[in-house]
XYZ file of C-alpha atoms in Angstrom:
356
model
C -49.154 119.239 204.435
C -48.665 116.504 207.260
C -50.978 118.136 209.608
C -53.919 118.523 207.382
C -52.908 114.764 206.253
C -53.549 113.680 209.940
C -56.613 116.023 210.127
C -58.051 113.864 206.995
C -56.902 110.057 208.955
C -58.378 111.383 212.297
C -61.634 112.534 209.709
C -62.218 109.272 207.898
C -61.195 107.257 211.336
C -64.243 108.959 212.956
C -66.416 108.654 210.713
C -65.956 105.181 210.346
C -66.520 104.193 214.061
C -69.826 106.392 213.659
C -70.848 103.926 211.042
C -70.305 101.185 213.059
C -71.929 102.929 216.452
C -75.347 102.917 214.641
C -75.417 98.966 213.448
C -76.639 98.022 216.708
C -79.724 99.763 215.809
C -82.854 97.499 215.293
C -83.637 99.182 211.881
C -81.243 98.991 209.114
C -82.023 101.817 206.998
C -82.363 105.329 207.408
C -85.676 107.040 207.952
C -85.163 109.922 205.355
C -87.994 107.786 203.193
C -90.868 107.582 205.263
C -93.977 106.122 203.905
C -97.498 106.207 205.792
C -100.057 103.602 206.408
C -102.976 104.502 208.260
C -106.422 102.072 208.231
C -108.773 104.766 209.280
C -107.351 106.780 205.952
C -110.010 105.148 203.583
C -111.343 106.876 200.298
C -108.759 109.810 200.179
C -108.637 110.210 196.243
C -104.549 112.405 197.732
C -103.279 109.256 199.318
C -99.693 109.251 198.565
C -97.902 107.695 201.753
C -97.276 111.436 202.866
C -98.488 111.993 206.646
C -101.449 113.745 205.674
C -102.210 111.504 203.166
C -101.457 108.382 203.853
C -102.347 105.196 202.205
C -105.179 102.580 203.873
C -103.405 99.639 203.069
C -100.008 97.976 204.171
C -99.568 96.307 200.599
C -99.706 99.891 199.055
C -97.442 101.224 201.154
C -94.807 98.657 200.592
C -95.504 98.920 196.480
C -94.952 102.369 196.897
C -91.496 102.635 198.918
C -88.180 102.202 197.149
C -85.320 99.819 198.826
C -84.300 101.507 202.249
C -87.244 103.326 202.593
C -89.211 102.999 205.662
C -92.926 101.673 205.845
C -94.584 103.075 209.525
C -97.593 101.196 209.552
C -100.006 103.286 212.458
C -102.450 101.682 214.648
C -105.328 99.907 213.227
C -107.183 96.666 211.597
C -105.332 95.799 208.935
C -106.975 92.816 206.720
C -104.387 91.748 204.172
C -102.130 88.745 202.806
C -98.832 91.122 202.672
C -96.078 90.129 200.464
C -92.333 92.215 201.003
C -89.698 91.582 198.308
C -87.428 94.628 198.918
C -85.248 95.894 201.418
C -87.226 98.375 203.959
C -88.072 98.491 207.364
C -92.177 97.468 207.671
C -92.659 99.414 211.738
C -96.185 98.954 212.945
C -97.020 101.630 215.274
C -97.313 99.489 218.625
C -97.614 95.406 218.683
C -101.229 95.672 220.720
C -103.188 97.871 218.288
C -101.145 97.243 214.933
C -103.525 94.125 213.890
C -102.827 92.376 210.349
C -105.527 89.656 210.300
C -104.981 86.840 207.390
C -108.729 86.188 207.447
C -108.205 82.373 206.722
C -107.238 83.089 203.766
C -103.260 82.441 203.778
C -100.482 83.882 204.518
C -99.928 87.186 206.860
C -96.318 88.106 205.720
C -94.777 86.587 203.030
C -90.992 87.528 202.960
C -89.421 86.845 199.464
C -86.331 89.331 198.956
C -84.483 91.505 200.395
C -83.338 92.687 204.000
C -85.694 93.846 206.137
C -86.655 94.460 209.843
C -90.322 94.000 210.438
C -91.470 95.019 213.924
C -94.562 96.406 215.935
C -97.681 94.075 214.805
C -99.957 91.611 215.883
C -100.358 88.961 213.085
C -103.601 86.586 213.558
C -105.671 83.578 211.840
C -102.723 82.657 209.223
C -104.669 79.451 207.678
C -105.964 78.124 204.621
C -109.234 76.394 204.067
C -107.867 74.255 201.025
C -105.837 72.219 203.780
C -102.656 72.038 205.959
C -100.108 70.776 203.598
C -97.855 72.683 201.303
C -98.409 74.392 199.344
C -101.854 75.348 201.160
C -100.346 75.562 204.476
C -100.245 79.344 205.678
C -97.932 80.551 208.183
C -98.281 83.731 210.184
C -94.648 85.053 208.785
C -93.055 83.075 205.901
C -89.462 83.429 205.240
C -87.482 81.972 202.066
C -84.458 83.685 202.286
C -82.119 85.592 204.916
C -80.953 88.794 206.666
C -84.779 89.587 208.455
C -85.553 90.471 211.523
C -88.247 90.007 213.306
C -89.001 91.799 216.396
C -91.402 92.964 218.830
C -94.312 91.315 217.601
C -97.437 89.070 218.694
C -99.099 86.387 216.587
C -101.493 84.049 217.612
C -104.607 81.642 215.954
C -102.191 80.839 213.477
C -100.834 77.241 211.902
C -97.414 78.289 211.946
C -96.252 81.271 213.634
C -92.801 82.354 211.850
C -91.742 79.676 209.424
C -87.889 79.035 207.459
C -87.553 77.364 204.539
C -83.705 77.003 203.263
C -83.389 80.670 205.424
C -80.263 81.713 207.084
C -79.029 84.166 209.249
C -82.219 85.517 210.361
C -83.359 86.656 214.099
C -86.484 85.957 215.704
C -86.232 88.633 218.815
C -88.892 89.897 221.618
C -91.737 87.522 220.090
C -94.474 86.155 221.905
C -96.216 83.150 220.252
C -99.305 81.662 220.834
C -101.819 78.807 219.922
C -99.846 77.613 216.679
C -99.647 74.382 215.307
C -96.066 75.132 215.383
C -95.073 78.180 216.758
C -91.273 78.712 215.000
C -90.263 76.233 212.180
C -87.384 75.717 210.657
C -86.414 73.516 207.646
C -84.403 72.421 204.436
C -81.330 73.678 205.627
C -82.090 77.026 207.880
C -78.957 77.512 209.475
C -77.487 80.047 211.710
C -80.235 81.697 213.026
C -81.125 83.349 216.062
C -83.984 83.214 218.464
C -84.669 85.292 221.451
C -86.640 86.616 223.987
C -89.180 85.269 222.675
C -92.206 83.672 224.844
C -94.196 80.769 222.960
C -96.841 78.764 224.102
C -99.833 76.653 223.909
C -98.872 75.330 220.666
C -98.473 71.682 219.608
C -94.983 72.008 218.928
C -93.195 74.883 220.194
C -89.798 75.268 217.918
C -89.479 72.717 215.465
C -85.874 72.459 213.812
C -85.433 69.872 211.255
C -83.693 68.338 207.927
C -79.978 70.064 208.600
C -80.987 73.018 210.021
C -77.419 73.693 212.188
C -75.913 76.261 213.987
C -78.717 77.731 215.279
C -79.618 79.739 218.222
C -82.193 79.781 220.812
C -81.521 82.066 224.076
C -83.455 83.326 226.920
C -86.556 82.022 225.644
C -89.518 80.973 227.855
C -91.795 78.423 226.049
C -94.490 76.390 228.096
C -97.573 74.115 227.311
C -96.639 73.452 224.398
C -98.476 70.108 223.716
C -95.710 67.733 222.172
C -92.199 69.334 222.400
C -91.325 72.856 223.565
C -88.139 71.975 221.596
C -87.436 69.453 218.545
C -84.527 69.197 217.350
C -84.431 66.214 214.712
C -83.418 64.887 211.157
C -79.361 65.667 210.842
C -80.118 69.362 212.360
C -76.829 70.129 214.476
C -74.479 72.038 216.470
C -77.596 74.053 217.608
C -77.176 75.813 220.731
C -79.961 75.613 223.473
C -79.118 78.450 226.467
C -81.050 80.007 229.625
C -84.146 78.894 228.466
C -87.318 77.844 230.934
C -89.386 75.380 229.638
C -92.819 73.874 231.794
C -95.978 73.084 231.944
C -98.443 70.398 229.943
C -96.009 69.114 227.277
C -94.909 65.250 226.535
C -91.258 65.779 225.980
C -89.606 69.703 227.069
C -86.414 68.943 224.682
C -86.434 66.052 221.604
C -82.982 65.924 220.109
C -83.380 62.600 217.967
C -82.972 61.441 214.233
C -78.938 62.125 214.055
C -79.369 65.357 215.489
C -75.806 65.804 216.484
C -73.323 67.769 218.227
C -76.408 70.189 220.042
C -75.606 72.136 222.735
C -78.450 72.529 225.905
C -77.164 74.670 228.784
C -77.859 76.739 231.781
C -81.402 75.958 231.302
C -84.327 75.237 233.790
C -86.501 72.804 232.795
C -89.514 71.948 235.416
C -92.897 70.863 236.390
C -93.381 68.588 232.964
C -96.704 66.819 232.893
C -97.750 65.529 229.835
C -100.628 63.445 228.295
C -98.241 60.568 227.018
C -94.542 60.808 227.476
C -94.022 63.528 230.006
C -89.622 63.570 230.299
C -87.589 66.706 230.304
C -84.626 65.854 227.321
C -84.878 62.852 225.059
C -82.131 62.293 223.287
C -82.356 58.907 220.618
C -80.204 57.827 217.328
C -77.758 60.850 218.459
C -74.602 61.412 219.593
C -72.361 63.665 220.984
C -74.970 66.167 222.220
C -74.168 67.829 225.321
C -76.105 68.670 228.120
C -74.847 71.289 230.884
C -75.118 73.361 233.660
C -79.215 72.314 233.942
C -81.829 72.192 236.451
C -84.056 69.822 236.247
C -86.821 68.955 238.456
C -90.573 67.548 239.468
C -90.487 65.999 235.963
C -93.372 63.415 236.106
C -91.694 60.706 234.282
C -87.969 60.573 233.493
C -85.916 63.821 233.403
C -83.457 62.969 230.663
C -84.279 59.701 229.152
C -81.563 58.137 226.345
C -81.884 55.905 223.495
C -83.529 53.113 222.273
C -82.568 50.547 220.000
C -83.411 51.247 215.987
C -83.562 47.743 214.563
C -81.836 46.167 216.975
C -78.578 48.335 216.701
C -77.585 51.231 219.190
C -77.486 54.534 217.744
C -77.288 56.713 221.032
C -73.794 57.321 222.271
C -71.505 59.686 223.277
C -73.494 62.298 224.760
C -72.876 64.182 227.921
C -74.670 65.147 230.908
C -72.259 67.770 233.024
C -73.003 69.646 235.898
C -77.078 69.227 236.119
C -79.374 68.871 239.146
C -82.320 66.992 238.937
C -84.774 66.045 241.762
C -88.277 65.289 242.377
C -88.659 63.134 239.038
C -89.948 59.372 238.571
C -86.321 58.732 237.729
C -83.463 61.213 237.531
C -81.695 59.794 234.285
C -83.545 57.092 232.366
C -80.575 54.535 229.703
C -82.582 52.277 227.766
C -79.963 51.632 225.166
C -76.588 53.747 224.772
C -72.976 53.506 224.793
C -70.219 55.454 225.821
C -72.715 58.453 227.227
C -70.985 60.467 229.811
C -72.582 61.709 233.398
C -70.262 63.935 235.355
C -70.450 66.161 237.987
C -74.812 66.081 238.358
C -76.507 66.186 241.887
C -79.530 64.056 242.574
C -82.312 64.130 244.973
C -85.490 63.227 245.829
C -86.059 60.830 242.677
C -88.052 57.881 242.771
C -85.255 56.065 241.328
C -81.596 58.447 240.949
């Protein structure tokens, strides 16, 4: 009876470290419920989702799957406003040939409920002809809620490419962004979410966290040209972690941590060859403090390569931030104070500024 007692332990024991083996997957469902979406598949009066007969549309697919079914979208021109509020995987056949195209009018991906993984698509021309301001403003992916991911995908001509409202505990993985008014945005309290790998550029603002969006996440990102900040981190959004990131290119400010924006983390990033039309500095930091700043290269910045504070009605508001262990050369000035107190610079290297 003890031996077949220890047979049962050693059972349950492996089965549970099976389960956890296959969490690192990228899809969190099984793909026993498969459910087919093919564009070329029009007028089929059999269409059921099956392989042979699969349906023409993404929306009908997703209407048609139960929770934790899978929806394999294959390659195609798909023209649709999609709208998920269950819990399946949505797996476009490949990123390059997978096309959902908003048309202008609205939203590409709308995600209200559930948890899902949504990866393999291009998503284009997310706008709205009524205007840019809610609620006619269209984003390329819209999240409301939390637990999606969203990986290997492409979106470009779009307002906004991925946008959080009040979302948490999200991730944003193997994304390449380009030509949004804002490429990721997060607000009303989106906290704890993760970007990476993601490459986003020639928008106006790259990733745009704001209004006490904390604890969030970006790593390992490469964002450049992006017209006004490759980074903004404002409005009480804090203890957001910046980390081997390269940011360059044609942008007025790489980094803006400002508007009590507190307790932010920027390290082992490279920050270089900033050359905007107005501001042109690597990191501002302003009304802030304790933000730090570490292990950084920074160099042939065209105006200042950190700049720090100003005075908001006469009163300093920028203090106790530190700068540890950066390098920056080759700027207009290495570290620019116009009003702070108590900021800490330890342990930087600088060369070749016009003025250290």
């Amino acid at each position: 009876m003890m031996a077949r007692s220890i047979l049962i332990i050693l059972l349950f024991t492996h089965l549970l470290i099976g389960i956890t083996s296959t969490c690192t997957l990228s899809y969190i469902f099984s793909n026993e419920n498969v459910i087919y979406v093919d564009s070329s598949n029009v007028n089929d009066p059999l269409e059921n989702g099956s392989r042979e007969h699969p349906f023409d549309k993404i929306q009908e697919g997703i209407n048609a799957a139960p929770n934790g079914a899978t929806v394999k979208v294959l390659s195609g021109i798909y023209v649709e406003n999609i709208v998920v509020e269950k819990s399946i995987n949505l797996i476009g056949e490949n990123a390059e040939d997978t096309i959902i195209n908003a048309n202008y009018n609205g939203h590409g991906i709308i995600v209200g409920a559930g948890s899902i993984v949504i990866s393999g698509f291009t998503i284009m021309n997310a706008y709205n002809a009524k205007g840019y301001m809610p609620p006619n403003r269209a984003h390329a992916i819209d999240i409301r809620h939390g637990n999606v991911k969203i990986e290997r995908c492409v979106i470009r001509n779009s307002l906004v490419g991925i946008y959080l409202g009040g979302a948490s505990n999200n991730v944003i993985s193997n994304i390449s962004i380009q030509g949004a008014w804002i490429g990721v945005w997060m607000e009303f309290g989106s906290c704890k979410n993760t970007i990476e790998n993601c490459h986003v550029y020639g928008c106006d603002w790259g990733i745009h966290i704001k209004e006490s969006s904390n604890d969030n996440t970006i790593k390992n990102c490469i964002l450049h040209d992006n017209h006004k900040n490759s980074i903004n981190i404002v409005l009480s959004s804090s203890r957001n972690i910046i980390e081997n990131c390269v940011l360059y290119g044609e942008t007025d400010t790489a980094i803006d941590i400002s508007w009590y924006s507190d307790n932010n983390v920027v390290e082992n990033c490279i920050i270089r060859d900033i050359n905007g039309e107005k501001a042109y500095d690597g990191i501002y930091l302003y009304a802030c403090v304790n933000n730090i700043i570490r292990n950084c290269k920074i160099y042939n910045i065209k105006q200042f390569g950190i700049l720090i504070g100003e005075l908001e009605n006469g009163v300093i508001c920028t203090y106790g931030n530190i700068i540890q262990n950066c390098t920056i050369h080759n700027c207009f000035r290495g570290i620019n104070f116009w009003n702070g107190l108590n900021n800490v610079i330890t342990q930087c290297i600088f060369y070749n500024n016009k003025h250290q």
